[in-house]
């Protein structure tokens, strides 16, 4: 997370520097740099994941999720797998402190979101 945050701030600074060469208006510079950096953050979401992470091994009929900042609590209702069926799944608590989330948080903090 910390490395992603550091690289996100660094990318934001250099994006602003690069777009000042293209635009005279500071609003256009900030808008273009922010769009570029958030686009990079979106591409980092799937970086480094193996192909098996994209193929579901089960299906949940319905889910309820509560999140606050980087933490989220998820509960599923009716989980189907090839070998079993569960009426209710165990609640799972997750903290998203990935490289990508650090990068995205840094970009948002740098541009004041």
Short mmCIF file of C-alpha atoms in Angstrom, two decimals:
data_model
loop_
_atom_site.label_atom_id
_atom_site.label_comp_id
_atom_site.label_asym_id
_atom_site.label_seq_id
_atom_site.Cartn_x
_atom_site.Cartn_y
_atom_site.Cartn_z
CA UNK A 1 0.00 0.00 0.00
CA UNK A 2 2.74 2.46 1.01
CA UNK A 3 4.73 1.84 -2.17
CA UNK A 4 1.60 2.31 -4.28
CA UNK A 5 0.85 5.56 -2.43
CA UNK A 6 4.37 6.85 -3.02
CA UNK A 7 4.30 5.96 -6.73
CA UNK A 8 0.81 7.50 -7.04
CA UNK A 9 2.01 10.84 -5.66
CA UNK A 10 5.10 10.71 -7.86
CA UNK A 11 2.98 9.93 -10.95
CA UNK A 12 0.59 12.77 -10.12
CA UNK A 13 3.42 15.28 -9.81
CA UNK A 14 4.98 14.22 -13.11
CA UNK A 15 1.60 14.16 -14.88
CA UNK A 16 1.01 17.77 -13.83
CA UNK A 17 4.50 18.67 -15.04
CA UNK A 18 3.92 16.96 -18.39
CA UNK A 19 0.53 18.56 -19.01
CA UNK A 20 1.84 22.06 -18.23
CA UNK A 21 3.84 21.68 -21.46
CA UNK A 22 0.61 21.07 -23.38
CA UNK A 23 -1.92 23.42 -21.74
CA UNK A 24 -1.71 27.01 -20.48
CA UNK A 25 -4.85 26.83 -18.32
CA UNK A 26 -4.20 25.26 -14.90
CA UNK A 27 -7.72 23.78 -14.76
CA UNK A 28 -7.06 21.87 -18.00
CA UNK A 29 -3.69 20.71 -16.66
CA UNK A 30 -5.18 19.35 -13.44
CA UNK A 31 -8.14 17.73 -15.20
CA UNK A 32 -5.96 15.96 -17.78
CA UNK A 33 -3.34 14.85 -15.23
CA UNK A 34 -6.01 13.50 -12.86
CA UNK A 35 -7.71 11.61 -15.71
CA UNK A 36 -4.39 10.07 -16.76
CA UNK A 37 -3.44 8.98 -13.23
CA UNK A 38 -6.87 7.51 -12.42
CA UNK A 39 -6.69 5.63 -15.72
CA UNK A 40 -3.35 4.18 -14.67
CA UNK A 41 -4.83 3.22 -11.28
CA UNK A 42 -7.71 1.41 -13.00
CA UNK A 43 -5.24 -0.61 -15.09
CA UNK A 44 -3.25 -1.59 -11.99
CA UNK A 45 -6.29 -3.33 -10.48
CA UNK A 46 -5.67 -6.57 -12.38
CA UNK A 47 -1.89 -6.35 -12.55
CA UNK A 48 -0.14 -9.43 -11.21
CA UNK A 49 -3.25 -11.58 -10.69
CA UNK A 50 -3.16 -15.15 -11.99
CA UNK A 51 -5.80 -16.23 -14.50
CA UNK A 52 -7.51 -18.45 -11.90
CA UNK A 53 -8.54 -15.31 -9.97
CA UNK A 54 -10.84 -14.35 -12.84
CA UNK A 55 -12.68 -17.70 -12.97
CA UNK A 56 -15.24 -18.08 -10.15
CA UNK A 57 -15.24 -21.39 -8.29
CA UNK A 58 -18.63 -20.71 -6.73
CA UNK A 59 -21.75 -18.62 -7.21
CA UNK A 60 -23.44 -16.62 -4.43
CA UNK A 61 -27.14 -15.93 -4.94
CA UNK A 62 -27.07 -12.61 -3.07
CA UNK A 63 -24.58 -10.61 -1.06
CA UNK A 64 -24.72 -7.76 1.40
CA UNK A 65 -21.65 -5.59 1.81
CA UNK A 66 -20.82 -2.73 4.14
CA UNK A 67 -17.64 -0.75 3.60
CA UNK A 68 -15.89 2.15 5.28
CA UNK A 69 -12.65 3.38 3.78
CA UNK A 70 -10.38 0.44 2.97
CA UNK A 71 -12.37 -2.03 5.16
CA UNK A 72 -15.39 -4.00 4.03
CA UNK A 73 -17.67 -6.64 5.59
CA UNK A 74 -19.39 -9.06 3.20
CA UNK A 75 -22.07 -11.71 3.80
CA UNK A 76 -23.48 -14.05 1.18
CA UNK A 77 -26.85 -15.77 0.97
CA UNK A 78 -27.08 -19.08 -0.88
CA UNK A 79 -23.63 -20.18 -2.11
CA UNK A 80 -23.47 -22.80 -4.86
CA UNK A 81 -20.29 -24.73 -5.68
CA UNK A 82 -19.86 -27.80 -7.88
CA UNK A 83 -19.91 -30.04 -4.79
CA UNK A 84 -22.12 -28.28 -2.22
CA UNK A 85 -24.80 -25.75 -1.39
CA UNK A 86 -24.80 -23.42 1.64
CA UNK A 87 -27.81 -21.41 2.70
CA UNK A 88 -25.67 -18.68 4.26
CA UNK A 89 -21.94 -18.00 4.05
CA UNK A 90 -19.69 -16.84 6.85
CA UNK A 91 -19.16 -13.09 7.08
CA UNK A 92 -15.79 -12.00 5.75
CA UNK A 93 -13.91 -8.92 6.79
CA UNK A 94 -11.48 -7.55 4.22
CA UNK A 95 -8.98 -4.72 4.21
CA UNK A 96 -7.89 -3.42 0.81
CA UNK A 97 -4.33 -2.25 1.33
CA UNK A 98 -3.06 -3.25 -2.11
CA UNK A 99 -0.56 -1.46 -4.32
CA UNK A 100 -3.43 -0.33 -6.58
CA UNK A 101 -5.52 1.08 -3.72
CA UNK A 102 -2.50 2.97 -2.38
CA UNK A 103 -1.83 4.41 -5.85
CA UNK A 104 -5.47 5.45 -6.28
CA UNK A 105 -5.68 6.97 -2.79
CA UNK A 106 -2.54 9.01 -3.48
CA UNK A 107 -3.91 10.35 -6.75
CA UNK A 108 -7.19 11.32 -5.09
CA UNK A 109 -5.36 12.95 -2.18
CA UNK A 110 -3.01 14.85 -4.48
CA UNK A 111 -5.85 16.24 -6.57
CA UNK A 112 -8.02 16.97 -3.53
CA UNK A 113 -10.79 14.38 -3.83
#
